[in-house]
């Protein structure tokens, strides 16, 4: 008679596995622009789900009744870090152009799977499960530590990619806060911290408990990891406003000739053009659209703004918008206009962005500024 053991944990972990697998399938079938990002994130969530499935199988004693399952590798811990990194890489770049640089990162997980199969082969003649073999006792702690190191290292480089992406957005879009990956910047430290806590558990298990803690002692880690992976999938699937950098376009030689000597003149011309044509009032203005209007290469426009004006693109455009707001707030004809109406008229596309940027430039809220103007 088959007797399976179920409890609160198995119910919770089963729910997380079903949700994670569902999100993974949605990502694989989605119509998002960046297929590479979806594939890496789906792989990440599948690996976390499979890891939890391995714990679930042990909990309900299914290995005892379905011996064939023992041959299936469910742990791919050494691939979690690379999948996380290449997911971030895919959403912060136009695409991963050189696939040959990707696959070497997955050699360690291939070794992990081979070690698992070796444990199964060794255990079969002895009528032991793979986790009861001496090879498992020797290798598993090492693989677990390497998995933590992998996640920590790849998380660090993922963070650097996000910072670089944020700088690119700020230099290319006036409403850069809309496109910054703040949700990912919240998730990544959480992911990083969880694995550091897991590392502490592993070290304590190895040195104080002779690596005899059961999988039940790691329930909190597995549930939290499942929750974070689902959170990541939900955020990624529901974020339409991710701007992907264009592939680097070489600047023509003519655009590079004598730029240093002409920067000051070009900066004056750019300021005059922005003020005369009031280009900053376009709420969707970007570095690329401005370059098209000026009939210049985006790299050249960026250099004129950065070096000639000493500002980023967003700082430059938002400076003009704030000055336009101040003029309207001081104008008696606009005394009864709402802040939202003034914000939209001056190129801001949301009241939240307007309030934040105005306070950043003026050190006070629009309301305080208007009150002072009326005194």
mmCIF file of N, CA and C in Angstrom, residues 27 31 40 48 60 69 77 86-87 90 116 146-147 166 178 205 216 226 288 300 309 329 366 370:
data_model
loop_
_atom_site.group_PDB
_atom_site.id
_atom_site.type_symbol
_atom_site.label_atom_id
_atom_site.label_comp_id
_atom_site.label_asym_id
_atom_site.label_seq_id
_atom_site.Cartn_x
_atom_site.Cartn_y
_atom_site.Cartn_z
ATOM 1 N N UNK A 27 6.440 32.700 -19.745
ATOM 2 C CA UNK A 27 7.606 33.418 -20.269
ATOM 3 C C UNK A 27 8.081 32.809 -21.585
ATOM 4 N N UNK A 31 5.159 37.011 -26.003
ATOM 5 C CA UNK A 31 5.516 37.706 -27.245
ATOM 6 C C UNK A 31 6.414 38.897 -26.974
ATOM 7 N N UNK A 40 16.116 32.805 -20.362
ATOM 8 C CA UNK A 40 17.000 32.673 -19.198
ATOM 9 C C UNK A 40 16.218 32.761 -17.897
ATOM 10 N N UNK A 48 14.771 26.504 -9.922
ATOM 11 C CA UNK A 48 14.341 26.658 -8.530
ATOM 12 C C UNK A 48 13.170 25.717 -8.245
ATOM 13 N N UNK A 60 7.599 13.390 0.712
ATOM 14 C CA UNK A 60 6.441 12.501 0.575
ATOM 15 C C UNK A 60 6.847 11.040 0.341
ATOM 16 N N UNK A 69 12.261 7.520 -10.710
ATOM 17 C CA UNK A 69 12.452 8.968 -10.495
ATOM 18 C C UNK A 69 13.862 9.261 -10.004
ATOM 19 N N UNK A 77 21.893 23.638 -9.252
ATOM 20 C CA UNK A 77 22.199 24.827 -8.457
ATOM 21 C C UNK A 77 23.306 25.676 -9.066
ATOM 22 N N UNK A 86 22.671 36.246 -17.058
ATOM 23 C CA UNK A 86 22.356 36.397 -18.480
ATOM 24 C C UNK A 86 20.939 36.924 -18.690
ATOM 25 N N UNK A 87 20.065 36.718 -17.717
ATOM 26 C CA UNK A 87 18.751 37.375 -17.793
ATOM 27 C C UNK A 87 18.923 38.885 -17.691
ATOM 28 N N UNK A 90 20.505 40.264 -20.779
ATOM 29 C CA UNK A 90 19.606 40.306 -21.935
ATOM 30 C C UNK A 90 18.654 41.498 -21.877
ATOM 31 N N UNK A 116 25.795 13.751 -9.886
ATOM 32 C CA UNK A 116 24.536 13.171 -9.404
ATOM 33 C C UNK A 116 24.334 11.764 -9.982
ATOM 34 N N UNK A 146 29.917 26.025 -3.678
ATOM 35 C CA UNK A 146 30.197 26.607 -4.994
ATOM 36 C C UNK A 146 28.949 27.290 -5.568
ATOM 37 N N UNK A 147 27.777 26.715 -5.292
ATOM 38 C CA UNK A 147 26.531 27.318 -5.775
ATOM 39 C C UNK A 147 26.311 28.689 -5.139
ATOM 40 N N UNK A 166 21.226 51.960 -16.006
ATOM 41 C CA UNK A 166 20.602 53.172 -15.467
ATOM 42 C C UNK A 166 21.304 54.429 -15.973
ATOM 43 N N UNK A 178 11.180 56.421 -15.315
ATOM 44 C CA UNK A 178 10.162 55.479 -15.782
ATOM 45 C C UNK A 178 10.785 54.168 -16.251
ATOM 46 N N UNK A 205 25.980 23.701 9.421
ATOM 47 C CA UNK A 205 25.646 22.283 9.258
ATOM 48 C C UNK A 205 26.915 21.439 9.163
ATOM 49 N N UNK A 216 14.472 19.090 5.951
ATOM 50 C CA UNK A 216 13.424 19.817 6.665
ATOM 51 C C UNK A 216 13.969 21.069 7.340
ATOM 52 N N UNK A 226 11.643 30.113 -3.492
ATOM 53 C CA UNK A 226 10.514 29.943 -4.411
ATOM 54 C C UNK A 226 9.721 31.240 -4.524
ATOM 55 N N UNK A 288 17.711 59.984 -28.859
ATOM 56 C CA UNK A 288 17.629 59.561 -30.257
ATOM 57 C C UNK A 288 16.707 60.473 -31.051
ATOM 58 N N UNK A 300 27.165 62.137 -30.836
ATOM 59 C CA UNK A 300 27.665 63.508 -30.879
ATOM 60 C C UNK A 300 26.804 64.418 -30.005
ATOM 61 N N UNK A 309 27.781 71.138 -21.937
ATOM 62 C CA UNK A 309 26.872 71.693 -20.936
ATOM 63 C C UNK A 309 27.140 71.153 -19.532
ATOM 64 N N UNK A 329 4.136 79.218 -12.957
ATOM 65 C CA UNK A 329 3.709 79.412 -11.570
ATOM 66 C C UNK A 329 3.761 80.874 -11.153
ATOM 67 N N UNK A 366 6.573 72.201 -5.599
ATOM 68 C CA UNK A 366 5.878 73.206 -6.409
ATOM 69 C C UNK A 366 4.885 74.039 -5.596
ATOM 70 N N UNK A 370 4.927 78.068 -5.272
ATOM 71 C CA UNK A 370 3.773 78.916 -5.649
ATOM 72 C C UNK A 370 3.367 79.836 -4.490
#
